[in-house]
Every structure is written in C-alpha cells, then in structure tokens.
mmCIF file of C-alpha atoms and ligand atoms in Angstrom:
data_model
loop_
_atom_site.group_PDB
_atom_site.id
_atom_site.type_symbol
_atom_site.label_atom_id
_atom_site.label_comp_id
_atom_site.label_asym_id
_atom_site.label_seq_id
_atom_site.Cartn_x
_atom_site.Cartn_y
_atom_site.Cartn_z
ATOM 1 C CA MET A 1 16.827 12.473 21.202
ATOM 2 C CA ALA A 2 13.670 12.101 18.952
ATOM 3 C CA LYS A 3 14.262 10.002 15.739
ATOM 4 C CA THR A 4 13.543 11.480 12.345
ATOM 5 C CA ALA A 5 11.739 9.709 9.599
ATOM 6 C CA LEU A 6 11.629 10.422 6.051
ATOM 7 C CA ILE A 7 8.639 9.380 4.012
ATOM 8 C CA THR A 8 7.808 9.328 0.372
ATOM 9 C CA GLY A 9 4.363 8.763 -0.794
ATOM 10 C CA ILE A 10 3.439 10.632 2.534
ATOM 11 C CA THR A 11 0.304 11.719 1.439
ATOM 12 C CA GLY A 12 -1.163 8.612 0.183
ATOM 13 C CA GLN A 13 -3.114 5.864 2.077
ATOM 14 C CA ASP A 14 0.167 4.300 4.062
ATOM 15 C CA GLY A 15 1.626 7.524 4.443
ATOM 16 C CA TYR A 16 -1.022 8.769 6.326
ATOM 17 C CA TYR A 17 -1.001 5.668 8.720
ATOM 18 C CA LEU A 18 2.805 5.258 9.109
ATOM 19 C CA SER A 19 3.043 9.422 9.861
ATOM 20 C CA ARG A 20 0.306 8.654 12.549
ATOM 21 C CA LEU A 21 2.119 5.855 14.155
ATOM 22 C CA LEU A 22 5.321 7.400 13.995
ATOM 23 C CA LEU A 23 4.145 10.819 15.357
ATOM 24 C CA GLN A 24 2.549 9.101 18.239
ATOM 25 C CA LYS A 25 5.870 7.215 18.753
ATOM 26 C CA GLY A 26 7.417 11.022 19.422
ATOM 27 C CA TYR A 27 9.421 10.683 15.831
ATOM 28 C CA ARG A 28 9.926 13.980 13.762
ATOM 29 C CA VAL A 29 8.373 13.054 10.495
ATOM 30 C CA ALA A 30 9.363 14.786 7.188
ATOM 31 C CA GLY A 31 7.948 14.018 3.914
ATOM 32 C CA LEU A 32 9.121 14.344 0.268
ATOM 33 C CA LEU A 33 6.994 16.148 -2.009
ATOM 34 C CA PRO A 34 7.300 16.714 -5.551
ATOM 35 C CA PRO A 35 6.768 20.667 -5.805
ATOM 36 C CA ASP A 36 3.999 19.954 -8.170
ATOM 37 C CA ARG A 37 2.123 18.017 -5.303
ATOM 38 C CA GLN A 38 2.262 20.189 -2.552
ATOM 39 C CA ALA A 39 -1.604 20.715 -2.451
ATOM 40 C CA SER A 40 -2.006 17.236 -1.800
ATOM 41 C CA LEU A 41 -0.532 17.793 1.863
ATOM 42 C CA THR A 42 -4.157 18.264 2.939
ATOM 43 C CA LYS A 43 -4.989 14.888 2.456
ATOM 44 C CA LEU A 44 -2.940 14.409 5.600
ATOM 45 C CA ASP A 45 -5.679 16.369 7.505
ATOM 46 C CA GLU A 46 -4.942 17.009 11.039
ATOM 47 C CA LEU A 47 -1.513 15.600 10.633
ATOM 48 C CA ALA A 48 -0.333 18.088 8.022
ATOM 49 C CA SER A 49 0.793 20.563 10.431
ATOM 50 C CA GLN A 50 2.873 18.037 12.126
ATOM 51 C CA ILE A 51 4.985 16.989 8.953
ATOM 52 C CA GLN A 52 7.996 18.926 7.571
ATOM 53 C CA VAL A 53 7.739 19.031 3.973
ATOM 54 C CA CYS A 54 10.791 18.644 1.869
ATOM 55 C CA SER A 55 10.023 19.754 -1.794
ATOM 56 C CA VAL A 56 11.966 17.920 -4.334
ATOM 57 C CA ALA A 57 11.304 16.133 -7.668
ATOM 58 C CA TRP A 58 11.445 12.274 -7.962
ATOM 59 C CA THR A 59 13.896 12.547 -10.712
ATOM 60 C CA ASP A 60 16.242 15.147 -8.974
ATOM 61 C CA ALA A 61 19.250 13.092 -7.787
ATOM 62 C CA ALA A 62 21.107 15.835 -6.252
ATOM 63 C CA GLY A 63 18.045 17.295 -4.238
ATOM 64 C CA LEU A 64 17.507 13.826 -2.764
ATOM 65 C CA LEU A 65 21.072 13.611 -2.168
ATOM 66 C CA LYS A 66 21.246 17.307 -0.180
ATOM 67 C CA VAL A 67 17.590 16.324 1.584
ATOM 68 C CA VAL A 68 19.457 13.267 3.124
ATOM 69 C CA GLU A 69 22.407 15.172 3.767
ATOM 70 C CA GLN A 70 20.631 17.584 5.734
ATOM 71 C CA LEU A 71 17.900 16.033 7.576
ATOM 72 C CA GLN A 72 20.165 12.848 8.480
ATOM 73 C CA PRO A 73 17.055 10.865 9.137
ATOM 74 C CA ASN A 74 17.408 7.659 11.009
ATOM 75 C CA GLU A 75 14.819 5.884 8.956
ATOM 76 C CA ILE A 76 13.436 6.131 5.701
ATOM 77 C CA TYR A 77 10.411 4.829 4.192
ATOM 78 C CA ASN A 78 9.889 4.737 0.415
ATOM 79 C CA LEU A 79 6.155 4.359 -0.360
ATOM 80 C CA ALA A 80 6.140 6.244 -3.542
ATOM 81 C CA ALA A 81 4.281 4.517 -6.557
ATOM 82 C CA PRO A 82 1.427 5.094 -8.783
ATOM 83 C CA SER A 83 -0.226 2.310 -7.125
ATOM 84 C CA PHE A 84 -3.460 1.321 -9.216
ATOM 85 C CA VAL A 85 -2.187 -1.578 -11.209
ATOM 86 C CA PRO A 86 -3.990 -1.210 -14.078
ATOM 87 C CA ASP A 87 -2.580 2.260 -14.691
ATOM 88 C CA SER A 88 0.862 1.238 -15.371
ATOM 89 C CA TRP A 89 0.032 -0.488 -18.636
ATOM 90 C CA ASN A 90 -0.764 3.034 -19.802
ATOM 91 C CA ASP A 91 2.995 4.430 -18.587
ATOM 92 C CA PRO A 92 5.155 1.759 -18.308
ATOM 93 C CA LEU A 93 8.395 3.703 -18.333
ATOM 94 C CA GLY A 94 6.750 6.471 -16.242
ATOM 95 C CA THR A 95 6.428 3.663 -13.644
ATOM 96 C CA LEU A 96 9.318 2.151 -13.415
ATOM 97 C CA ASP A 97 11.180 5.818 -13.069
ATOM 98 C CA LEU A 98 8.914 6.436 -9.943
ATOM 99 C CA VAL A 99 9.380 3.122 -8.496
ATOM 100 C CA THR A 100 12.937 2.179 -9.279
ATOM 101 C CA GLY A 101 14.345 5.627 -9.977
ATOM 102 C CA THR A 102 13.289 6.999 -6.445
ATOM 103 C CA ALA A 103 14.250 3.927 -4.536
ATOM 104 C CA THR A 104 17.755 3.714 -6.363
ATOM 105 C CA ARG A 105 18.182 7.632 -5.959
ATOM 106 C CA LEU A 106 17.298 7.287 -2.190
ATOM 107 C CA LEU A 107 19.343 4.498 -1.511
ATOM 108 C CA THR A 108 22.629 5.976 -3.426
ATOM 109 C CA ALA A 109 21.947 9.285 -1.382
ATOM 110 C CA VAL A 110 22.226 7.268 2.115
ATOM 111 C CA ARG A 111 25.410 5.537 0.832
ATOM 112 C CA GLN A 112 26.973 8.792 -0.500
ATOM 113 C CA VAL A 113 25.968 10.356 2.649
ATOM 114 C CA GLY A 114 27.623 7.766 4.601
ATOM 115 C CA ILE A 115 25.137 7.702 7.557
ATOM 116 C CA ASP A 116 23.464 4.865 9.194
ATOM 117 C CA THR A 117 19.967 5.455 7.987
ATOM 118 C CA ARG A 118 17.686 2.246 7.965
ATOM 119 C CA PHE A 119 15.641 1.939 4.684
ATOM 120 C CA TYR A 120 12.338 0.514 4.277
ATOM 121 C CA GLN A 121 11.011 -0.256 0.547
ATOM 122 C CA ALA A 122 7.757 -0.587 0.196
ATOM 123 C CA SER A 123 7.460 -4.245 -1.900
ATOM 124 C CA SER A 124 4.099 -5.809 -3.504
ATOM 125 C CA SER A 125 2.790 -9.257 -3.301
ATOM 126 C CA GLU A 126 2.166 -8.363 -6.988
ATOM 127 C CA MET A 127 6.130 -9.148 -7.755
ATOM 128 C CA PHE A 128 5.078 -12.948 -6.760
ATOM 129 C CA GLY A 129 2.348 -12.627 -9.890
ATOM 130 C CA LYS A 130 2.021 -16.268 -11.746
ATOM 131 C CA VAL A 131 2.488 -17.945 -8.580
ATOM 132 C CA ASP A 132 3.150 -21.883 -8.632
ATOM 133 C CA ARG A 133 2.312 -22.070 -4.831
ATOM 134 C CA SER A 134 -0.095 -20.744 -2.332
ATOM 135 C CA PRO A 135 0.488 -19.466 0.270
ATOM 136 C CA GLN A 136 3.557 -17.375 -0.570
ATOM 137 C CA ASP A 137 6.501 -16.737 1.636
ATOM 138 C CA GLU A 138 9.955 -15.214 1.586
ATOM 139 C CA GLU A 139 11.473 -17.988 -0.545
ATOM 140 C CA THR A 140 8.698 -18.053 -3.309
ATOM 141 C CA PRO A 141 10.299 -16.883 -6.776
ATOM 142 C CA PHE A 142 8.951 -14.006 -8.486
ATOM 143 C CA CYS A 143 6.896 -13.835 -11.709
ATOM 144 C CA PRO A 144 6.002 -10.029 -12.235
ATOM 145 C CA MET A 145 2.793 -10.020 -14.567
ATOM 146 C CA ASN A 146 2.426 -6.370 -15.319
ATOM 147 C CA PRO A 147 4.693 -3.086 -15.354
ATOM 148 C CA TYR A 148 3.622 -2.102 -11.952
ATOM 149 C CA ALA A 149 5.315 -5.626 -10.537
ATOM 150 C CA ALA A 150 8.187 -5.657 -12.710
ATOM 151 C CA ALA A 151 9.075 -2.064 -11.321
ATOM 152 C CA LYS A 152 8.616 -3.229 -7.666
ATOM 153 C CA LEU A 153 10.559 -6.007 -8.449
ATOM 154 C CA HIS A 154 13.505 -3.885 -9.838
ATOM 155 C CA ALA A 155 13.529 -1.421 -6.643
ATOM 156 C CA HIS A 156 13.519 -4.570 -4.527
ATOM 157 C CA TRP A 157 16.722 -5.872 -5.999
ATOM 158 C CA SER A 158 18.222 -2.594 -6.053
ATOM 159 C CA MET A 159 17.288 -2.406 -2.219
ATOM 160 C CA VAL A 160 18.841 -5.905 -1.914
ATOM 161 C CA HIS A 161 21.989 -4.769 -3.897
ATOM 162 C CA HIS A 162 22.525 -2.042 -1.591
ATOM 163 C CA ARG A 163 22.694 -4.128 1.454
ATOM 164 C CA GLN A 164 24.807 -6.700 -0.110
ATOM 165 C CA ARG A 165 27.585 -4.705 -1.752
ATOM 166 C CA TYR A 166 27.512 -1.707 0.612
ATOM 167 C CA GLY A 167 26.302 -2.951 3.746
ATOM 168 C CA LEU A 168 23.416 -0.629 4.480
ATOM 169 C CA PHE A 169 20.579 -1.408 6.683
ATOM 170 C CA ALA A 170 17.895 -1.873 4.026
ATOM 171 C CA CYS A 171 14.555 -4.374 4.169
ATOM 172 C CA SER A 172 11.527 -4.466 2.408
ATOM 173 C CA GLY A 173 8.127 -5.656 3.409
ATOM 174 C CA ILE A 174 6.113 -7.751 0.614
ATOM 175 C CA LEU A 175 2.723 -6.423 1.482
ATOM 176 C CA TYR A 176 -0.402 -8.120 0.173
ATOM 177 C CA ASN A 177 -3.426 -5.823 -0.544
ATOM 178 C CA HIS A 178 -4.419 -3.254 2.409
ATOM 179 C CA GLU A 179 -7.458 -1.101 2.889
ATOM 180 C CA SER A 180 -9.029 1.505 4.840
ATOM 181 C CA GLU A 181 -11.430 4.519 4.911
ATOM 182 C CA ARG A 182 -8.364 6.323 3.155
ATOM 183 C CA ARG A 183 -8.180 3.897 0.250
ATOM 184 C CA PRO A 184 -9.239 5.753 -3.278
ATOM 185 C CA PRO A 185 -12.321 4.780 -4.882
ATOM 186 C CA ASN A 186 -10.789 3.066 -7.988
ATOM 187 C CA PHE A 187 -9.530 0.406 -5.679
ATOM 188 C CA VAL A 188 -12.034 -2.558 -5.428
ATOM 189 C CA THR A 189 -12.792 -2.492 -1.513
ATOM 190 C CA ARG A 190 -13.165 1.389 -1.342
ATOM 191 C CA LYS A 191 -15.489 1.224 -4.808
ATOM 192 C CA VAL A 192 -17.806 -1.405 -3.272
ATOM 193 C CA CYS A 193 -18.008 0.204 -0.010
ATOM 194 C CA LEU A 194 -18.856 3.708 -1.180
ATOM 195 C CA ALA A 195 -21.521 2.093 -3.586
ATOM 196 C CA ALA A 196 -23.083 0.194 -0.955
ATOM 197 C CA ALA A 197 -23.425 3.243 1.359
ATOM 198 C CA SER A 198 -24.456 5.306 -1.630
ATOM 199 C CA ILE A 199 -27.234 2.862 -2.584
ATOM 200 C CA LYS A 200 -28.256 2.600 0.956
ATOM 201 C CA LEU A 201 -28.985 6.244 1.162
ATOM 202 C CA GLY A 202 -30.795 6.033 -2.401
ATOM 203 C CA LEU A 203 -27.850 8.152 -4.270
ATOM 204 C CA ARG A 204 -27.662 5.579 -6.630
ATOM 205 C CA ASP A 205 -29.125 1.944 -7.690
ATOM 206 C CA THR A 206 -26.425 -0.279 -9.178
ATOM 207 C CA LEU A 207 -22.631 -1.042 -8.877
ATOM 208 C CA GLU A 208 -20.677 -2.224 -11.925
ATOM 209 C CA MET A 209 -18.058 -4.868 -11.361
ATOM 210 C CA GLY A 210 -15.536 -6.747 -12.915
ATOM 211 C CA ASN A 211 -14.458 -10.290 -12.064
ATOM 212 C CA LEU A 212 -16.457 -11.400 -8.852
ATOM 213 C CA ASP A 213 -14.325 -14.723 -8.360
ATOM 214 C CA ALA A 214 -10.882 -12.738 -8.391
ATOM 215 C CA LYS A 215 -9.261 -13.325 -4.785
ATOM 216 C CA ARG A 216 -7.196 -10.976 -2.707
ATOM 217 C CA ASP A 217 -5.493 -11.009 0.751
ATOM 218 C CA TRP A 218 -7.035 -8.010 1.963
ATOM 219 C CA GLY A 219 -5.624 -6.720 5.649
ATOM 220 C CA TYR A 220 -5.952 -3.280 7.341
ATOM 221 C CA ALA A 221 -3.491 -0.584 6.445
ATOM 222 C CA GLY A 222 -3.110 0.594 9.763
ATOM 223 C CA ASP A 223 -1.557 -3.035 10.763
ATOM 224 C CA HIS A 224 0.591 -3.084 7.963
ATOM 225 C CA VAL A 225 2.156 0.129 8.610
ATOM 226 C CA GLU A 226 3.017 -1.277 12.360
ATOM 227 C CA ALA A 227 4.923 -4.466 10.242
ATOM 228 C CA MET A 228 7.101 -1.663 8.254
ATOM 229 C CA TRP A 229 8.345 0.316 11.542
ATOM 230 C CA ARG A 230 8.842 -3.283 13.359
ATOM 231 C CA MET A 231 11.027 -4.108 10.152
ATOM 232 C CA LEU A 232 13.295 -1.003 10.701
ATOM 233 C CA GLN A 233 13.555 -1.784 14.412
ATOM 234 C CA ALA A 234 14.849 -5.303 14.171
ATOM 235 C CA SER A 235 18.365 -6.631 14.429
ATOM 236 C CA GLU A 236 18.934 -7.695 11.078
ATOM 237 C CA PRO A 237 17.631 -6.223 7.545
ATOM 238 C CA GLU A 238 15.489 -9.167 6.234
ATOM 239 C CA GLU A 239 12.557 -9.389 3.596
ATOM 240 C CA TYR A 240 9.012 -10.338 5.202
ATOM 241 C CA VAL A 241 6.104 -10.963 3.744
ATOM 242 C CA ILE A 242 2.970 -9.209 5.229
ATOM 243 C CA GLY A 243 -0.439 -10.154 4.627
ATOM 244 C CA THR A 244 -3.288 -11.608 6.748
ATOM 245 C CA GLY A 245 -3.056 -15.226 5.238
ATOM 246 C CA GLN A 246 -6.735 -15.267 4.296
ATOM 247 C CA LEU A 247 -8.251 -15.293 0.655
ATOM 248 C CA HIS A 248 -11.330 -13.589 0.037
ATOM 249 C CA SER A 249 -13.218 -13.598 -3.228
ATOM 250 C CA VAL A 250 -14.478 -10.249 -4.557
ATOM 251 C CA ARG A 251 -18.057 -11.575 -4.333
ATOM 252 C CA GLU A 252 -17.607 -12.094 -0.690
ATOM 253 C CA LEU A 253 -16.210 -8.284 -0.448
ATOM 254 C CA VAL A 254 -19.414 -7.216 -2.184
ATOM 255 C CA ALA A 255 -21.549 -9.225 0.023
ATOM 256 C CA ALA A 256 -20.186 -8.373 3.125
ATOM 257 C CA ALA A 257 -20.321 -4.694 2.238
ATOM 258 C CA PHE A 258 -24.283 -4.817 1.029
ATOM 259 C CA ASP A 259 -24.756 -6.925 4.347
ATOM 260 C CA CYS A 260 -23.354 -4.169 6.557
ATOM 261 C CA VAL A 261 -26.173 -1.739 5.137
ATOM 262 C CA GLY A 262 -28.544 -4.471 5.047
ATOM 263 C CA LEU A 263 -29.277 -4.704 1.438
ATOM 264 C CA ASP A 264 -29.028 -7.962 -0.985
ATOM 265 C CA TRP A 265 -26.022 -7.448 -3.257
ATOM 266 C CA THR A 266 -27.684 -9.195 -6.069
ATOM 267 C CA ARG A 267 -30.415 -6.666 -6.972
ATOM 268 C CA HIS A 268 -27.862 -4.008 -7.314
ATOM 269 C CA VAL A 269 -24.502 -5.721 -8.818
ATOM 270 C CA VAL A 270 -24.039 -5.897 -12.467
ATOM 271 C CA VAL A 271 -21.025 -7.682 -13.918
ATOM 272 C CA ASN A 272 -19.279 -5.752 -16.703
ATOM 273 C CA PRO A 273 -16.696 -7.752 -18.572
ATOM 274 C CA GLN A 274 -14.959 -4.921 -19.918
ATOM 275 C CA LEU A 275 -13.859 -4.716 -16.042
ATOM 276 C CA PHE A 276 -12.119 -8.079 -16.038
ATOM 277 C CA ARG A 277 -8.189 -7.933 -16.270
ATOM 278 C CA PRO A 278 -6.389 -10.046 -18.563
ATOM 279 C CA ASP A 279 -3.512 -10.550 -16.102
ATOM 280 C CA GLU A 280 -5.466 -11.619 -13.308
ATOM 281 C CA HIS A 281 -4.430 -13.573 -10.377
ATOM 282 C CA PHE A 282 -6.283 -15.550 -7.878
ATOM 283 C CA GLN A 283 -4.034 -17.273 -5.244
ATOM 284 C CA LEU A 284 -2.140 -14.270 -3.870
ATOM 285 C CA VAL A 285 -2.342 -15.183 -0.380
ATOM 286 C CA ALA A 286 0.511 -14.684 2.463
ATOM 287 C CA ASN A 287 2.239 -16.716 4.630
ATOM 288 C CA PRO A 288 3.270 -14.190 7.307
ATOM 289 C CA THR A 289 4.746 -16.842 9.951
ATOM 290 C CA LYS A 290 8.356 -15.345 9.373
ATOM 291 C CA ALA A 291 6.845 -11.710 10.334
ATOM 292 C CA LYS A 292 5.008 -13.291 13.556
ATOM 293 C CA GLN A 293 8.117 -15.225 14.704
ATOM 294 C CA ASN A 294 10.757 -12.450 13.963
ATOM 295 C CA LEU A 295 8.662 -9.095 14.650
ATOM 296 C CA GLY A 296 5.772 -10.441 16.732
ATOM 297 C CA TRP A 297 3.528 -9.087 14.059
ATOM 298 C CA GLU A 298 -0.094 -10.430 13.704
ATOM 299 C CA PRO A 299 -3.193 -8.361 11.736
ATOM 300 C CA GLN A 300 -5.413 -7.080 14.505
ATOM 301 C CA VAL A 301 -8.421 -6.152 11.943
ATOM 302 C CA SER A 302 -10.506 -8.819 10.319
ATOM 303 C CA PHE A 303 -12.002 -8.822 7.128
ATOM 304 C CA GLU A 304 -15.311 -8.239 8.183
ATOM 305 C CA ALA A 305 -14.530 -5.576 10.826
ATOM 306 C CA LEU A 306 -12.355 -3.955 7.998
ATOM 307 C CA ILE A 307 -15.270 -3.693 5.177
ATOM 308 C CA GLU A 308 -17.543 -2.566 8.109
ATOM 309 C CA LYS A 309 -15.355 0.298 9.025
ATOM 310 C CA MET A 310 -15.324 1.095 5.315
ATOM 311 C CA VAL A 311 -18.682 1.053 4.757
ATOM 312 C CA LEU A 312 -19.885 3.119 7.897
ATOM 313 C CA LYS A 313 -17.182 5.690 7.213
ATOM 314 C CA ASP A 314 -18.703 6.410 3.730
ATOM 315 C CA LEU A 315 -21.974 6.671 5.194
ATOM 316 C CA GLU A 316 -20.919 9.044 7.518
ATOM 317 C CA ARG A 317 -19.090 11.142 4.792
ATOM 318 C CA LEU A 318 -22.403 10.854 2.460
ATOM 319 C CA GLN A 319 -24.649 12.189 5.402
ATOM 320 C CA SER A 320 -22.275 14.901 6.494
ATOM 321 C CA GLY A 321 -21.632 15.968 2.861
ATOM 322 C CA ALA A 322 -17.765 15.383 3.154
ATOM 323 C CA ILE A 323 -18.839 13.917 0.015
ATOM 324 C CA LYS A 324 -20.953 15.451 -2.687
ATOM 325 C CA PRO A 325 -23.348 12.856 -4.051
ATOM 326 C CA SER A 326 -22.050 14.279 -7.490
ATOM 327 C CA THR A 327 -18.627 12.710 -7.058
ATOM 328 C CA VAL A 328 -20.048 9.505 -6.193
ATOM 329 C CA GLN A 329 -19.660 7.052 -8.980
HETATM 330 O O1 G4F B 401 -8.446 -3.242 -5.285
HETATM 331 P P1 G4F B 401 -7.586 -3.550 -6.720
HETATM 332 O O2 G4F B 401 -7.456 -2.552 -8.015
HETATM 333 O O3 G4F B 401 -6.197 -4.062 -6.205
HETATM 334 P P2 G4F B 401 -4.939 -4.535 -6.834
HETATM 335 O O4 G4F B 401 -4.997 -4.802 -8.153
HETATM 336 O O5 G4F B 401 -4.924 -6.062 -6.161
HETATM 337 O O6 G4F B 401 -3.298 -3.919 -6.139
HETATM 338 C C1 G4F B 401 -3.501 -3.596 -4.921
HETATM 339 O O7 G4F B 401 -3.023 -4.475 -4.139
HETATM 340 C C2 G4F B 401 -1.352 -4.806 -4.686
HETATM 341 C C3 G4F B 401 -1.141 -5.818 -3.477
HETATM 342 O O8 G4F B 401 -0.530 -5.254 -2.421
HETATM 343 C C4 G4F B 401 -0.645 -3.753 -4.543
HETATM 344 F F1 G4F B 401 0.920 -4.099 -5.161
HETATM 345 C C5 G4F B 401 -1.571 -2.537 -5.375
HETATM 346 O O9 G4F B 401 -0.544 -1.177 -5.396
HETATM 347 C C6 G4F B 401 -2.839 -2.194 -4.869
HETATM 348 O O10 G4F B 401 -2.432 -1.461 -3.537
HETATM 349 O O11 G4F B 401 -8.001 -4.975 -7.282
HETATM 350 C C7 G4F B 401 -8.220 -6.227 -6.503
HETATM 351 C C8 G4F B 401 -9.035 -7.317 -7.183
HETATM 352 C C9 G4F B 401 -8.499 -7.463 -8.472
HETATM 353 O O12 G4F B 401 -8.326 -8.872 -8.586
HETATM 354 C C10 G4F B 401 -9.335 -6.819 -9.576
HETATM 355 O O13 G4F B 401 -9.293 -7.774 -10.769
HETATM 356 O O14 G4F B 401 -10.420 -6.776 -7.433
HETATM 357 C C11 G4F B 401 -10.846 -7.348 -8.889
HETATM 358 N N1 G4F B 401 -11.656 -6.324 -9.127
HETATM 359 C C12 G4F B 401 -12.842 -6.932 -9.375
HETATM 360 N N2 G4F B 401 -13.583 -6.043 -10.311
HETATM 361 C C13 G4F B 401 -11.822 -5.044 -9.555
HETATM 362 C C14 G4F B 401 -13.209 -4.655 -9.837
HETATM 363 N N3 G4F B 401 -11.004 -4.172 -8.965
HETATM 364 C C15 G4F B 401 -11.164 -2.856 -9.232
HETATM 365 N N4 G4F B 401 -10.550 -2.011 -8.919
HETATM 366 N N5 G4F B 401 -12.656 -2.372 -10.024
HETATM 367 C C16 G4F B 401 -13.507 -3.387 -10.048
HETATM 368 O O15 G4F B 401 -14.787 -3.238 -10.727
#
C-alpha cells in the first residue's frame, strides 16, 4: 500500500522538491494549507493536481488533530515558516507562533491520535547563530541571534521533548542555506542570479548589494530534501546537520553569477550599507559527516553548478516572458 505523507509549507521551495521526490516514490502526498493561502497552490505547477489539500489554519489545533486522525499519515514533514530571516524582527511573536506553534500542535496531534507517524522538523543552521567553532556538527551548542532562529530552536526542542517523553519517531534536519530556481528573489542567491540575467538582457544596469564579505554554506534544495526523506527511513530518529561543508562569500556568488553571462560584476554591483545585517554571522558551515555515515547522504550539485542552473533559468524566464521585466527589481 502507498505511504501517505503530510507536508506543511508545501507551496514553498522545499515543499515543491519534497513533494516531487515523494510522488516519484509512489507516496500519496497531502499538503496543509491555511484557507487564506489556497491560491498559492499554483506555485506547485505540474504537481498541484497530484496533491491532496487539507485546508486548516496553523493555529487551529482541533482542525490539525482532525486532519491527522483522518489521514493517518506515515510521515509528516513540518516545513512551514516565514523563512526570510530579517522579517522576523518585524513580527517576532507571529514568527514564534507559526514556527513553534505549528510544530507543537502537530506533535500533540500525533501523540493524541496514537499512531506511528514519523515526524520531520525543519530546523535551521540559524539556530547555531554566534558560533564558537567551525564547522558545526550535531554537538555544537546553539546560540540563536534573531527571532527566527529562536523560534526554530524552540520548535526543535519541542520535537526533542516529544521524542523523549512520548517515544515519538521525531527527528530534525539542521539545514544550511539551500537554494534553487524556485527561491524567491528576496534571498541573496536568487536576487543575484536574476539581476545577472536581467543585466545581460539589458533590462537593468546595476545591482545593489549588502555585505559582500558575508559567507554561507549554499547547497541545492533538491539535494537537501533527499536528506529529509532519508532521516525518516532510518532505524532511529536523530538530529542531522545537512550542508555542503563549503563556505562561499557573497562576493564569490556575485562573481560566479555574472561569469555565467560573461559580464564583469565590478561594473554593475553597488554596495549599499543599509542592506548590511547587524546580526550577521560569517562562519556557519556544516560538518555533514554523520549524515554521510548514517544516511549515505551527500550533496550532488556543486556551488558553481547551482548558480549556473539558477542564472540560466532566469534568462529563460525573462526571454519567454514568464517573468515580466517590470517585476524585476
Ligand atoms: O539569502 P539570505 O537572505 O539567507 P539567510 O539569511 O542566510 O537565511 C536562509 O538560510 C537559513 C539557513 O538555512 C534559513 F534558516 C533561512 O530560512 C533562509 O533560508 O542571506 C544570505 C547572506 C546573508 O549573510 C546576508 O547578509 O547574504 C547576505 N547578503 C548580502 N547582501 C544579502 C544581501 N542577503 C540578501 N537577502 N540581500 C542582499 O542584498
């Protein structure tokens, strides 16, 4: 019999790649979508018609319980989050409720229904924050530096508590930055790739950037969702650090993207100090040894291949009219 997976945050970048992976594996895939977010289902493109939609608000504990009771999912992937970190300063409580509240309500529902659902919590390298060591692994202490990271850490502990106290098969992936052609343009990789493609086509001339010295461990979202699935197939529920193990600066990212279209980035990029983050961290880089040893997981797409993939997709979108030049910032 086909397995059933329930996904929150299904219309986001990771939701798309995870749904695609699970559908390919023969799963029945259901997505939790708040009633006011139904229109976002179109973001799943060709997958939308294959997804069962469960319309429930994140805050509706009784509604979530009913969905879990009726669906009896084999696996739950809790991906829902307002994932653009700076936004969390504008709404710390809203961030906490969506991230921590949804995780805790779903874990409570699984416990109350009393089924053997395996639970994946999307944790973040942001939880490490101000690190005292690099690279980070599963033993590295947490030191969150913003409301998003603090909310993710609370959700992470809620998952751990449910595993320890109630014996749920619950685990989390502590994921480093993971990108794709589906990344929204407010995130730095897509912002840069879209700008490089736009400048190449003569649709604009300059790109305003924040701190070019900031560094990140950037991987491919398609690789990272594979790790999520593998965690839920393991014999024991555990935490895993998931990243490439390689740091690149924003400057290297910009150079790589402009290189793809044969342009010299120094002629087009302007640094705007107002885009610098006061809570910046520079050394968030994964040691994914445990994931490699226990799950056989390794990233497949290199940094250079990822950036090329993203730039080429934006060139195609702009040339075909799938993105209107007026919407390009
Ligand atoms: O693309 P970003 O906005 O991603 P950030 O803040 O690292 O967060 C992402 O990864 C986390 C870890 O997986 C997730 F938890 C989170 O949900 C999200 O997916 O910024 C990346 C870096 C930062 O250091 C930022 O300061 O790029 C630097 N940067 C420099 N100039 C810029 C810019 N970021 C943006 N968005 N725009 C700029 O102009």
